[in-house]
Each structure stands twice: as C-alpha cells, then as structure tokens.
C-alpha cells in the first residue's frame, strides 16, 4: 500500500498537507514547520536523539522522503498506530490524532482542515486510517513538498 503526503501549505509554525492512499485522497494533515536539515544525522541511526543545530525539538517536520510504515503499539497513546521507520533526525515518528502542530512533536496529525491552522475530526480520521492499514503487510509513505 502506498501513502502519499503532499505538503501544500507552509505557515510560520505549521504545515498543511493532503494524505492519499493508493492515489485516492484520504484526509488532510498538519505537521510542524518544515526546516532545512542536513541530509544525514549522526545521532538517530544509533538510536540517540538528534543534536543537529538546524532541528528544533518538537517544532520541526520530518524530512521529505519515502519511509517504510508498520503498525506498532504506542505506549504513549496506548494503541496501535502507523510508525515510520528510519526517519533522519527523528525517533518514534507516528501518524496519530491531534488538532494542531502543538500535538505533533514531528509526527503527522490527520483530520479535516476545516479551521485555519487546525485539523478537526482527528480521532475519527485516525481510527479510519488505522482500520485501512491494520492488516496490510507492506506499507510505505512518500512525503513531497508541493511548493518546490
């Protein structure tokens, strides 16, 4: 299964996008601000938190790219959620519910972008996404920046 996150709007502190599943629109997303990061991180491949000066903790969106996704139990959220693997500069990136970039810490928040700077119906959207991905053995997400 192929997820495509097309980032389409950059605000001062957040990023809005569209998430598609196998070429069909599924929902909107909100993430932290996109920042220019080095291509490689010396820390995260070894399981250590990123110390790169360009990354602002819990205020930076993950780099555009293609990542493997598996459904994993999150101790923080106490439920199974989509988990992105091998994201440079980041550890523990999930796709989950929330309303603003404040709920993100680098993760991808899903919902409907019906209010400027927010997504609504996020838990319902997250539950629907989890149901779609639950028994899929091979999932990847490609993240692209439409403004480039």
Coordinates of N, CA, C and O in Angstrom, one line a residue:
X1 N 0.9 -1.2 0.0 CA 0.0 0.0 0.0 C 0.9 1.2 0.0 O 1.9 1.3 0.7
X2 N 0.5 2.2 -0.8 CA 1.3 3.4 -0.9 C 0.5 4.6 -0.4 O -0.6 4.9 -0.8
X3 N 1.1 5.3 0.6 CA 0.6 6.5 1.2 C 1.4 7.7 0.5 O 2.6 7.5 0.4
X4 N 0.7 8.7 0.2 CA 1.4 9.9 -0.3 C 0.9 11.1 0.5 O -0.3 11.4 0.5
X5 N 1.9 11.8 1.1 CA 1.6 13.0 1.8 C 2.2 14.2 1.0 O 3.4 14.3 0.8
X6 N 1.3 14.9 0.5 CA 1.6 16.1 -0.4 C 1.5 17.3 0.5 O 0.4 17.8 0.7
X7 N 2.6 17.9 0.9 CA 2.6 19.1 1.7 C 2.3 20.2 0.8 O 3.0 20.4 -0.2
X8 N 1.3 21.0 1.1 CA 0.8 22.0 0.2 C 0.8 23.5 0.7 O 0.8 24.4 -0.1
X9 N 0.9 23.6 2.0 CA 0.9 25.0 2.6 C 1.9 25.1 3.8 O 1.8 24.3 4.7
X10 N 2.8 26.1 3.7 CA 3.7 26.3 4.8 C 3.3 27.6 5.5 O 3.2 28.7 4.9
X11 N 3.0 27.5 6.8 CA 2.7 28.7 7.6 C 3.9 28.9 8.5 O 4.9 28.2 8.4
X12 N 3.9 29.9 9.3 CA 5.0 30.3 10.2 C 5.4 29.1 11.1 O 6.6 28.8 11.3
X13 N 4.4 28.4 11.7 CA 4.7 27.4 12.6 C 4.2 26.0 12.3 O 4.3 25.1 13.1
X14 N 3.5 25.9 11.2 CA 2.9 24.6 10.8 C 2.9 24.4 9.3 O 3.1 25.3 8.6
X15 N 2.6 23.1 9.0 CA 2.5 22.7 7.6 C 1.2 21.9 7.3 O 0.9 21.0 8.1
X16 N 0.5 22.3 6.3 CA -0.8 21.6 5.9 C -0.5 20.7 4.7 O 0.2 21.1 3.8
X17 N -1.1 19.5 4.7 CA -0.9 18.6 3.5 C -2.2 17.8 3.3 O -3.1 17.8 4.0
X18 N -2.1 17.0 2.2 CA -3.1 16.1 1.8 C -2.5 14.7 1.9 O -1.4 14.5 1.3
X19 N -3.2 13.7 2.5 CA -2.8 12.3 2.5 C -3.7 11.5 1.6 O -4.9 11.5 1.7
X20 N -3.0 10.8 0.7 CA -3.7 9.9 -0.2 C -3.3 8.5 0.0 O -2.2 8.2 0.5
X21 N -4.2 7.5 -0.2 CA -3.9 6.1 -0.1 C -4.1 5.5 -1.5 O -5.2 5.6 -2.1
X22 N -3.0 4.9 -2.0 CA -3.1 4.3 -3.4 C -3.7 5.3 -4.4 O -4.5 4.9 -5.2
X23 N -3.3 6.5 -4.4 CA -3.7 7.5 -5.4 C -5.1 8.2 -5.1 O -5.5 9.1 -5.9
X24 N -5.7 7.9 -4.0 CA -7.0 8.5 -3.7 C -6.9 9.3 -2.4 O -6.4 8.8 -1.4
X25 N -7.4 10.5 -2.5 CA -7.4 11.4 -1.3 C -8.1 10.7 -0.1 O -9.1 10.1 -0.2
X26 N -7.4 10.8 1.0 CA -8.0 10.2 2.3 C -8.3 11.3 3.3 O -9.4 11.3 3.9
X27 N -7.4 12.2 3.6 CA -7.6 13.2 4.6 C -6.6 14.4 4.5 O -5.7 14.3 3.6
X28 N -6.7 15.3 5.3 CA -5.7 16.4 5.5 C -4.8 16.1 6.6 O -5.1 15.2 7.4
X29 N -3.6 16.8 6.6 CA -2.7 16.6 7.7 C -2.2 17.9 8.2 O -2.3 18.9 7.5
X30 N -1.7 17.9 9.4 CA -1.0 19.1 10.0 C 0.3 18.6 10.6 O 0.3 17.5 11.2
X31 N 1.4 19.3 10.4 CA 2.7 18.9 10.9 C 3.4 20.2 11.4 O 2.9 21.3 11.2
X32 N 4.5 20.0 12.1 CA 5.3 21.1 12.5 C 5.9 21.8 11.3 O 5.7 21.4 10.1
X33 N 6.6 22.9 11.5 CA 7.2 23.7 10.5 C 8.3 22.9 9.7 O 9.1 22.2 10.4
X34 N 8.3 23.0 8.4 CA 9.4 22.4 7.6 C 10.6 23.2 7.7 O 10.6 24.4 7.5
X35 N 11.7 22.6 8.1 CA 13.0 23.3 8.3 C 14.1 22.5 7.4 O 14.0 21.3 7.2
X36 N 15.0 23.2 6.9 CA 16.1 22.6 6.2 C 17.0 21.9 7.2 O 17.6 22.5 8.1
X37 N 17.2 20.6 7.0 CA 18.0 19.8 7.8 C 19.1 19.1 7.0 O 19.0 18.9 5.8
X38 N 20.3 18.8 7.6 CA 21.3 18.1 6.9 C 20.8 16.8 6.3 O 19.8 16.2 6.9
X39 N 21.3 16.3 5.3 CA 20.9 15.0 4.6 C 21.0 13.9 5.6 O 20.2 12.9 5.6
X40 N 22.0 13.9 6.4 CA 22.2 12.8 7.4 C 22.3 13.3 8.8 O 22.7 14.4 9.0
X41 N 21.9 12.4 9.7 CA 22.0 12.8 11.1 C 23.0 11.8 11.8 O 22.9 10.6 11.6
X42 N 24.0 12.3 12.5 CA 25.0 11.4 13.1 C 24.4 10.7 14.4 O 25.0 9.7 14.8
X43 N 23.3 11.1 14.9 CA 22.8 10.5 16.1 C 21.7 9.5 15.9 O 21.8 8.4 16.5
X44 N 20.6 9.8 15.2 CA 19.5 8.9 15.1 C 19.7 7.5 14.6 O 19.0 6.5 15.1
X45 N 20.6 7.3 13.7 CA 20.9 5.9 13.2 C 21.3 5.0 14.4 O 21.2 3.7 14.3
X46 N 21.9 5.6 15.4 CA 22.4 4.8 16.6 C 21.3 4.8 17.7 O 21.6 4.4 18.8
X47 N 20.1 5.4 17.4 CA 19.1 5.4 18.5 C 19.2 6.5 19.5 O 18.5 6.5 20.5
X48 N 20.0 7.5 19.2 CA 20.2 8.7 20.0 C 19.4 9.9 19.5 O 19.3 10.0 18.3
X49 N 18.9 10.7 20.4 CA 18.2 11.9 19.9 C 19.1 12.8 19.1 O 20.3 13.0 19.4
X50 N 18.6 13.4 18.1 CA 19.3 14.3 17.2 C 19.8 15.6 17.9 O 19.0 16.2 18.7
X51 N 21.1 15.9 17.7 CA 21.6 17.1 18.2 C 22.0 18.2 17.2 O 22.7 19.1 17.5
X52 N 21.5 18.0 15.9 CA 21.8 18.9 14.9 C 21.2 20.3 15.2 O 20.1 20.4 15.6
X53 N 22.0 21.3 15.0 CA 21.5 22.7 15.3 C 20.3 23.1 14.5 O 19.6 24.0 15.0
X54 N 20.1 22.6 13.3 CA 19.0 23.0 12.5 C 17.7 22.5 13.0 O 16.6 23.1 12.6
X55 N 17.7 21.4 13.7 CA 16.4 20.9 14.2 C 16.0 21.5 15.5 O 16.8 21.6 16.5
X56 N 14.8 21.9 15.6 CA 14.2 22.5 16.8 C 13.3 21.4 17.4 O 12.3 21.0 16.7
X57 N 13.6 20.8 18.5 CA 12.8 19.7 19.1 C 11.4 20.1 19.2 O 11.0 21.1 19.7
X58 N 10.5 19.1 18.7 CA 9.1 19.2 18.8 C 8.5 20.4 18.0 O 7.4 20.8 18.2
X59 N 9.3 21.0 17.1 CA 8.9 22.1 16.3 C 9.3 22.0 14.9 O 9.3 23.0 14.1
X60 N 9.7 20.8 14.5 CA 10.3 20.5 13.1 C 9.6 19.3 12.5 O 9.5 18.3 13.1
X61 N 9.1 19.5 11.2 CA 8.5 18.4 10.5 C 9.6 17.5 10.0 O 10.8 17.9 9.8
X62 N 9.3 16.2 9.8 CA 10.2 15.3 9.3 C 10.6 15.6 7.8 O 9.9 16.2 7.1
X63 N 11.8 15.2 7.4 CA 12.2 15.5 6.0 C 11.4 14.8 5.0 O 10.8 13.7 5.2
X64 N 11.2 15.4 3.9 CA 10.5 14.8 2.7 C 11.3 13.5 2.4 O 12.5 13.5 2.5
X65 N 10.6 12.5 1.9 CA 11.3 11.3 1.5 C 10.3 10.1 1.5 O 9.1 10.3 1.7
X66 N 10.8 8.9 1.4 CA 10.0 7.7 1.4 C 10.4 6.9 2.6 O 11.6 6.6 2.8
X67 N 9.4 6.4 3.3 CA 9.7 5.7 4.5 C 8.8 4.4 4.6 O 7.6 4.5 4.2
X68 N 9.3 3.4 5.2 CA 8.6 2.2 5.5 C 7.6 2.5 6.7 O 8.0 3.2 7.6
X69 N 6.4 1.9 6.6 CA 5.4 2.1 7.7 C 5.0 0.8 8.2 O 4.7 -0.1 7.4
X70 N 5.0 0.6 9.5 CA 4.4 -0.6 10.1 C 3.4 -0.2 11.2 O 3.5 0.9 11.7
X71 N 2.5 -1.0 11.6 CA 1.6 -0.8 12.6 C 2.2 -1.3 13.9 O 2.5 -2.4 14.1
X72 N 2.4 -0.3 14.9 CA 3.1 -0.6 16.1 C 2.4 -0.1 17.3 O 1.7 0.9 17.2
X73 N 2.5 -0.8 18.4 CA 1.8 -0.3 19.7 C 2.6 0.9 20.2 O 3.8 0.9 20.3
X74 N 1.9 1.9 20.5 CA 2.5 3.1 21.1 C 2.1 3.2 22.6 O 1.0 3.2 23.0
X75 N 3.2 3.1 23.4 CA 3.0 3.2 24.9 C 2.4 4.6 25.3 O 1.5 4.6 26.2
X76 N 2.8 5.6 24.6 CA 2.2 6.9 24.9 C 0.7 7.0 24.6 O 0.0 7.6 25.4
X77 N 0.3 6.5 23.5 CA -1.1 6.6 23.1 C -1.9 5.4 23.4 O -3.1 5.4 23.3
X78 N -1.2 4.3 23.9 CA -1.9 3.1 24.4 C -2.8 2.5 23.3 O -3.9 2.0 23.5
X79 N -2.3 2.5 22.1 CA -3.0 1.9 20.9 C -2.0 1.7 19.8 O -0.9 2.2 19.8
X80 N -2.4 0.9 18.8 CA -1.6 0.6 17.6 C -1.7 1.7 16.7 O -2.9 2.1 16.4
X81 N -0.6 2.2 16.2 CA -0.6 3.4 15.2 C 0.4 3.1 14.1 O 1.4 2.4 14.3
X82 N 0.3 3.8 13.0 CA 1.3 3.8 11.9 C 2.6 4.4 12.4 O 2.6 5.5 12.9
X83 N 3.7 3.6 12.3 CA 5.0 4.0 12.7 C 6.0 4.1 11.5 O 6.0 3.2 10.7
X84 N 6.6 5.3 11.3 CA 7.6 5.5 10.2 C 9.0 5.1 10.6 O 9.5 5.5 11.7
X85 N 9.6 4.3 9.8 CA 10.9 3.8 10.1 C 12.1 4.6 9.4 O 11.9 5.1 8.3
X86 N 13.2 4.7 10.1 CA 14.4 5.2 9.6 C 14.3 6.7 9.1 O 14.8 7.0 8.0
X87 N 13.6 7.5 9.9 CA 13.4 8.9 9.5 C 14.7 9.7 10.1 O 14.9 9.7 11.3
X88 N 15.5 10.3 9.2 CA 16.6 11.0 9.6 C 16.3 12.1 10.6 O 15.3 12.8 10.4
X89 N 17.0 12.2 11.7 CA 16.9 13.3 12.7 C 15.7 13.0 13.7 O 15.5 13.8 14.6
X90 N 15.0 11.9 13.5 CA 13.8 11.7 14.4 C 13.8 10.2 14.9 O 14.2 9.3 14.2
X91 N 13.2 10.1 16.0 CA 12.9 8.7 16.6 C 11.4 8.7 17.0 O 10.9 9.7 17.5
X92 N 10.8 7.6 16.7 CA 9.4 7.4 17.2 C 8.4 8.2 16.4 O 7.4 8.7 17.0
X93 N 8.5 8.4 15.1 CA 7.5 9.1 14.3 C 6.3 8.3 14.1 O 6.4 7.2 13.5
X94 N 5.1 8.8 14.4 CA 3.8 8.2 14.2 C 2.9 9.0 13.4 O 3.1 10.2 13.2
X95 N 1.8 8.4 12.9 CA 0.7 9.1 12.4 C -0.4 8.9 13.4 O -0.8 7.8 13.7
X96 N -0.9 10.1 13.9 CA -1.9 10.0 15.0 C -2.9 11.1 15.0 O -2.8 12.0 14.2
X97 N -3.8 11.2 16.0 CA -4.7 12.2 16.1 C -4.2 13.4 16.9 O -3.2 13.3 17.7
X98 N -4.8 14.5 16.8 CA -4.5 15.8 17.4 C -5.2 16.9 16.7 O -6.0 16.6 15.8
X99 N -4.9 18.1 17.0 CA -5.6 19.2 16.4 C -4.7 20.3 15.7 O -5.1 20.9 14.7
X100 N -3.5 20.5 16.4 CA -2.6 21.5 15.8 C -1.2 20.9 15.8 O -1.0 19.8 16.3
X101 N -0.3 21.7 15.3 CA 1.1 21.3 15.3 C 1.7 21.1 16.7 O 2.6 20.4 16.9
X102 N 1.0 21.7 17.7 CA 1.4 21.6 19.1 C 1.3 20.1 19.6 O 1.9 19.7 20.5
X103 N 0.4 19.4 18.9 CA 0.2 17.9 19.2 C 1.1 17.0 18.5 O 1.0 15.8 18.6
X104 N 2.0 17.6 17.7 CA 2.8 16.8 16.8 C 4.1 16.3 17.2 O 4.4 15.1 17.1
X105 N 5.0 17.1 17.7 CA 6.4 16.7 18.1 C 7.1 16.0 16.9 O 7.8 15.0 17.1
X106 N 6.8 16.4 15.7 CA 7.4 15.8 14.5 C 6.5 14.8 13.8 O 6.7 14.5 12.6
X107 N 5.5 14.3 14.5 CA 4.6 13.3 13.9 C 3.6 14.0 12.9 O 3.5 15.2 12.8
X108 N 2.9 13.1 12.3 CA 1.9 13.5 11.3 C 0.5 13.4 11.9 O 0.1 12.3 12.4
X109 N -0.2 14.5 12.0 CA -1.6 14.6 12.6 C -2.6 14.5 11.4 O -2.4 15.3 10.4
X110 N -3.6 13.6 11.5 CA -4.6 13.5 10.4 C -5.9 14.1 10.9 O -6.2 14.1 12.1
X111 N -6.7 14.5 9.9 CA -8.0 15.0 10.2 C -8.5 15.8 9.0 O -8.1 15.6 7.8
X112 N -9.5 16.7 9.2 CA -10.0 17.6 8.2 C -9.6 19.0 8.5 O -9.8 19.5 9.6
X113 N -9.0 19.7 7.5 CA -8.6 21.0 7.6 C -9.7 22.0 7.4 O -9.8 22.6 6.3
X114 N -10.6 22.1 8.3 CA -11.8 22.9 8.2 C -11.7 24.2 9.0 O -12.5 25.1 8.8
X115 N -10.6 24.4 9.8 CA -10.3 25.6 10.5 C -8.9 25.9 10.3 O -8.0 25.1 10.3
X116 N -8.6 27.2 10.0 CA -7.2 27.6 9.7 C -6.3 27.2 10.8 O -6.5 27.5 12.0
X117 N -5.2 26.5 10.4 CA -4.2 26.2 11.4 C -4.5 25.0 12.3 O -3.8 24.7 13.2
X118 N -5.6 24.2 11.9 CA -6.0 23.1 12.7 C -6.5 22.0 11.8 O -6.9 22.2 10.6
X119 N -6.7 20.8 12.4 CA -7.5 19.7 11.7 C -8.5 19.3 12.8 O -8.3 19.4 14.0
X120 N -9.7 19.0 12.2 CA -10.8 18.6 13.1 C -11.1 17.1 12.8 O -10.6 16.5 11.8
X121 N -12.0 16.5 13.5 CA -12.4 15.1 13.4 C -11.2 14.2 13.3 O -11.2 13.2 12.6
X122 N -10.2 14.5 14.1 CA -8.9 13.8 14.0 C -9.0 12.4 14.5 O -8.4 11.5 13.9
X123 N -9.6 12.2 15.7 CA -9.6 10.8 16.2 C -10.4 9.9 15.3 O -10.0 8.7 15.0
X124 N -11.5 10.4 14.7 CA -12.3 9.6 13.8 C -11.5 9.3 12.5 O -11.5 8.1 12.0
X125 N -10.7 10.2 12.1 CA -9.9 10.1 10.9 C -8.7 9.1 11.2 O -8.4 8.2 10.4
X126 N -8.1 9.2 12.3 CA -7.0 8.3 12.7 C -7.5 6.9 12.8 O -6.9 5.9 12.4
X127 N -8.7 6.7 13.5 CA -9.3 5.4 13.6 C -9.6 4.8 12.2 O -9.3 3.6 12.0
X128 N -10.1 5.6 11.3 CA -10.4 5.1 9.9 C -9.1 4.7 9.2 O -9.0 3.7 8.5
X129 N -8.0 5.5 9.4 CA -6.7 5.2 8.7 C -6.2 3.9 9.3 O -5.7 3.0 8.6
X130 N -6.2 3.8 10.7 CA -5.7 2.6 11.3 C -6.5 1.3 10.8 O -5.8 0.3 10.6
X131 N -7.8 1.4 10.6 CA -8.5 0.3 10.1 C -8.1 -0.1 8.7 O -8.0 -1.3 8.4
X132 N -7.8 0.9 7.9 CA -7.4 0.7 6.5 C -6.0 0.0 6.5 O -5.7 -0.8 5.6
X133 N -5.1 0.3 7.4 CA -3.7 -0.2 7.4 C -3.5 -1.4 8.3 O -2.5 -2.1 8.2
X134 N -4.5 -1.8 9.1 CA -4.4 -2.8 10.1 C -3.8 -4.1 9.6 O -2.9 -4.7 10.3
X135 N -4.2 -4.7 8.5 CA -3.7 -6.0 8.1 C -2.9 -5.9 6.8 O -2.8 -6.9 6.1
X136 N -2.3 -4.8 6.5 CA -1.5 -4.6 5.3 C -0.1 -4.9 5.6 O 0.5 -4.2 6.5
X137 N 0.5 -5.9 5.0 CA 1.9 -6.2 5.3 C 3.0 -5.3 4.8 O 4.1 -5.2 5.4
X138 N 2.7 -4.6 3.7 CA 3.7 -3.8 3.0 C 3.2 -2.4 2.8 O 2.4 -2.2 1.9
X139 N 3.6 -1.4 3.6 CA 3.1 0.0 3.6 C 4.3 0.9 3.5 O 5.3 0.7 4.2
X140 N 4.2 1.9 2.6 CA 5.2 2.9 2.6 C 4.5 4.3 2.4 O 3.4 4.4 1.9
X141 N 5.2 5.3 2.9 CA 4.7 6.7 2.8 C 5.8 7.5 2.1 O 6.9 7.4 2.4
X142 N 5.3 8.2 1.1 CA 6.2 9.2 0.4 C 5.7 10.6 0.8 O 4.5 10.9 0.7
X143 N 6.6 11.4 1.2 CA 6.3 12.8 1.6 C 7.0 13.7 0.6 O 8.2 13.7 0.4
X144 N 6.1 14.6 0.0 CA 6.7 15.5 -1.0 C 6.2 16.9 -0.7 O 5.1 17.1 0.0
X145 N 7.0 17.9 -1.1 CA 6.7 19.3 -0.8 C 6.2 19.9 -2.1 O 7.0 20.1 -3.1
X146 N 4.9 20.1 -2.2 CA 4.3 20.6 -3.5 C 4.7 22.0 -3.9 O 4.6 22.4 -5.0
X147 N 5.3 22.8 -3.0 CA 5.7 24.1 -3.3 C 7.0 24.2 -3.9 O 7.5 25.3 -4.3
X148 N 7.8 23.1 -4.0 CA 9.1 23.1 -4.6 C 9.1 22.9 -6.1 O 8.2 22.3 -6.6

